[in-house]
Short mmCIF file of C-alpha atoms in Angstrom, two decimals:
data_model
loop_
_atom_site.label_atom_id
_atom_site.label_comp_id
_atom_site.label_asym_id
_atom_site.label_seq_id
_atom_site.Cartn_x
_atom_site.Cartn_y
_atom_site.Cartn_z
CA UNK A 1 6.38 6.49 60.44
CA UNK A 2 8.68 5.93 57.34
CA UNK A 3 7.09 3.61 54.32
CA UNK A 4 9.19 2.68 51.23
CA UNK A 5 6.78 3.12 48.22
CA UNK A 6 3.45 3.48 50.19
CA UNK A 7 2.35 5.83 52.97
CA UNK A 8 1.82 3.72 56.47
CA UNK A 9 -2.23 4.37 55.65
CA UNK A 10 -2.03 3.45 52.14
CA UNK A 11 0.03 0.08 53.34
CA UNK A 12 -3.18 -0.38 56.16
CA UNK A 13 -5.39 -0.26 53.05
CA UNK A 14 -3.33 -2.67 50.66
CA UNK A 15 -3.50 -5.00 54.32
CA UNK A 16 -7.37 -4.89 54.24
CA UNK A 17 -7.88 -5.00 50.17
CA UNK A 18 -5.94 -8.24 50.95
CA UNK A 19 -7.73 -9.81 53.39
CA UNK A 20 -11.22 -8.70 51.37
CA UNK A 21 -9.84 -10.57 48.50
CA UNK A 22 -8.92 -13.82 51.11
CA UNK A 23 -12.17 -13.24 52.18
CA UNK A 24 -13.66 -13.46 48.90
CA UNK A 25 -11.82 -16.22 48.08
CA UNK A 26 -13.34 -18.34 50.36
CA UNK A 27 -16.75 -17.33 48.64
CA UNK A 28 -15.69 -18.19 45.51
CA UNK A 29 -14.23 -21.72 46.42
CA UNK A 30 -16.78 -22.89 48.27
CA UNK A 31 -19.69 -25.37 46.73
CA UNK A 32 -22.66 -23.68 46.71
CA UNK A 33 -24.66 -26.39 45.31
CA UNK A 34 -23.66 -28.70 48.26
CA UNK A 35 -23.76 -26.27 50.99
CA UNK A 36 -27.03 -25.16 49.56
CA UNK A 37 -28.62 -28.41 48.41
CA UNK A 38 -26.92 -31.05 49.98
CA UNK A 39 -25.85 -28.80 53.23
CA UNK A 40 -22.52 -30.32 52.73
CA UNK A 41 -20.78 -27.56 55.03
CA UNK A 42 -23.00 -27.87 57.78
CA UNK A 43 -23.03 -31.27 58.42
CA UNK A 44 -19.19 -31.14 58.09
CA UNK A 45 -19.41 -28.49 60.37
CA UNK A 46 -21.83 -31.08 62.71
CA UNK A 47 -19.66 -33.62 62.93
CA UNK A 48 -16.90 -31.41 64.22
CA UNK A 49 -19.31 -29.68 66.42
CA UNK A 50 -20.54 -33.22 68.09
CA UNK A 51 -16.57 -34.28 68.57
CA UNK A 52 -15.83 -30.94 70.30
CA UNK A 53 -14.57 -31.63 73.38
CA UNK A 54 -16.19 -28.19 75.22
CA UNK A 55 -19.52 -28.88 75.94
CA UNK A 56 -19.89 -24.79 74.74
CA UNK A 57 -19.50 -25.51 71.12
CA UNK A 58 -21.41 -28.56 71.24
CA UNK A 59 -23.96 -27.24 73.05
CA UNK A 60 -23.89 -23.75 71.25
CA UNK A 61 -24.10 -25.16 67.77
CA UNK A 62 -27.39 -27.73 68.86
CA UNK A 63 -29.26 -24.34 69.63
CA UNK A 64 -28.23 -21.81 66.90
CA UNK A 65 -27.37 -24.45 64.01
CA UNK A 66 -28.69 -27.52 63.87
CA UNK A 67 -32.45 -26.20 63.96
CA UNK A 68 -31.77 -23.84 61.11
CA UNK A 69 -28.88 -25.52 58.81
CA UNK A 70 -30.54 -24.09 55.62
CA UNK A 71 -30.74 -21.04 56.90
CA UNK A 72 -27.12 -20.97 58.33
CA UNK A 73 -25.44 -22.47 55.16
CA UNK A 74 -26.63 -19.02 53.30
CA UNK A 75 -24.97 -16.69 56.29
CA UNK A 76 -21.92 -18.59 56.01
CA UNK A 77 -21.66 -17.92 52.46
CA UNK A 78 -23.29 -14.99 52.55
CA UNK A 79 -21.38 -13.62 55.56
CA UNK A 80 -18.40 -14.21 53.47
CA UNK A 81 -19.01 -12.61 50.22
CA UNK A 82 -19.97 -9.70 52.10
CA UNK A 83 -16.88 -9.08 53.91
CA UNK A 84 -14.64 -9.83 50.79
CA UNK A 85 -16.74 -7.08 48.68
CA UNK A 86 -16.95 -4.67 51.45
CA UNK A 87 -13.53 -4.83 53.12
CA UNK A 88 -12.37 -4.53 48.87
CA UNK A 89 -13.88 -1.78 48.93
CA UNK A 90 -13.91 -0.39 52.10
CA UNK A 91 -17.62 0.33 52.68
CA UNK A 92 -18.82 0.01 56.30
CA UNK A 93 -15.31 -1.18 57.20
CA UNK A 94 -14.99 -0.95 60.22
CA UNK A 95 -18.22 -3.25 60.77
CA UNK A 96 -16.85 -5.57 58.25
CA UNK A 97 -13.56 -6.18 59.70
CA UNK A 98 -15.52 -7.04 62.94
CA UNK A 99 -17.96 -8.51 61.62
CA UNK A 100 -14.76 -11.10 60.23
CA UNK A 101 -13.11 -11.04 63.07
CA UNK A 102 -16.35 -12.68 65.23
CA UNK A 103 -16.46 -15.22 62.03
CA UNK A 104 -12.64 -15.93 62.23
CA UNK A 105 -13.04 -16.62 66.02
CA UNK A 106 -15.75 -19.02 65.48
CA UNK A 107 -14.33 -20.80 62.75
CA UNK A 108 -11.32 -20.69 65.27
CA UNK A 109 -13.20 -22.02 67.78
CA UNK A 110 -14.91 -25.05 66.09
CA UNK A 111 -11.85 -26.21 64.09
CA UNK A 112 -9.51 -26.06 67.81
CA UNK A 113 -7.93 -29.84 66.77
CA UNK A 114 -7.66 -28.78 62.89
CA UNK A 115 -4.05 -27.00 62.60
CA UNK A 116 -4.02 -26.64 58.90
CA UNK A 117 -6.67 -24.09 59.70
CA UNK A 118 -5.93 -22.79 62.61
CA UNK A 119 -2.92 -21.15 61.03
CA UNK A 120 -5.34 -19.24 58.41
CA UNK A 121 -8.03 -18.01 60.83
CA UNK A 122 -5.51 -16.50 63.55
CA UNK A 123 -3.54 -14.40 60.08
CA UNK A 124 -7.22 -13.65 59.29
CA UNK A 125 -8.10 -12.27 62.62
CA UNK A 126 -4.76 -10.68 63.28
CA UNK A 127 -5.04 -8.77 59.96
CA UNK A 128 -8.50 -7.67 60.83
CA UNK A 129 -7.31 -6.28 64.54
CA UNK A 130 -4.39 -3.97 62.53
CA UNK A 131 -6.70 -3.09 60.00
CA UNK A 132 -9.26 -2.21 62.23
CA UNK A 133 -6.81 -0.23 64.98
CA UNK A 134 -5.11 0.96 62.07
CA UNK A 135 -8.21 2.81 60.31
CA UNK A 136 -7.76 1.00 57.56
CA UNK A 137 -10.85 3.08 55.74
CA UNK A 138 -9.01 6.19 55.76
CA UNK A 139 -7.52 5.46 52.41
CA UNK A 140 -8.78 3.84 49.28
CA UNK A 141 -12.47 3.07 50.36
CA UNK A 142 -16.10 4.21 49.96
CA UNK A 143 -15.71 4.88 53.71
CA UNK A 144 -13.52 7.84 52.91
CA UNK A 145 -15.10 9.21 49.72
CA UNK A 146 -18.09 8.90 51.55
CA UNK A 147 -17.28 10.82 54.75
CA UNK A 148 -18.09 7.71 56.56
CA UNK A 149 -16.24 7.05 59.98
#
């Protein structure tokens, strides 16, 4: 494979240091006070869960979510601070970037009508497939200092 300025594996790595920072961007955006106190982001994501029109999502969301939205509202954020640090710095990558891929497709999922992000979770899973197929670990992580994967 020919590169200008970057190996093809050191380009693989700059894709998933990218998509760790996206990642933790959505951390660092979000309001933790209202998704924590006021469970702001899980009644948003309620509303669009009881509009859905597949009776999967609605359904899925009344028996995983809705008992638990405390609970939830911390693996959301959570979920998400993780994979920005991790795919950053490229420990347990490979579980990362499917552990975001699974979140991607779910936020895909529940926001079907919402184009504006629709457009952001398919880049986000896309990245995460070429990352992932490309070993994106093999350069630039803990993974490889680590002798991981």
């Amino acid at each position: 494979m020919d590169t200008i300025w970057l190996t093809g594996a050191e380009w693989v790595a700059v894709l998933r240091i990218g998509l760790g920072l996206w990642w933790l961007e959505s951390w660092r955006h979000k309001d933790k006070k209202g998704w924590f106190e006021r469970g702001t982001g899980i009644a948003w994501a309620a509303d669009v869960a009881a509009k859905h029109r597949w009776t999967a999502v609605r359904s899925g969301f009344d028996v995983v979510v809705a008992p638990r939205p405390r609970a939830m509202a911390y693996v959301v954020v959570y979920a998400e601070l993780a994979l920005g640090l991790g795919l950053i710095a490229g420990f347990l990558t490979p579980i990362a970037l499917v552990g975001g891929l699974l979140l991607n497709l779910l936020y895909l999922v529940l926001m079907i009508h919402d184009w504006a992000e629709q457009g952001q979770n398919s880049m986000m899973a896309l990245i995460s497939l070429v990352a992932l197929f490309g070993m994106s670990w093999q350069t630039w992580s803990l993974d490889s200092a680590l002798g991981l994967f």
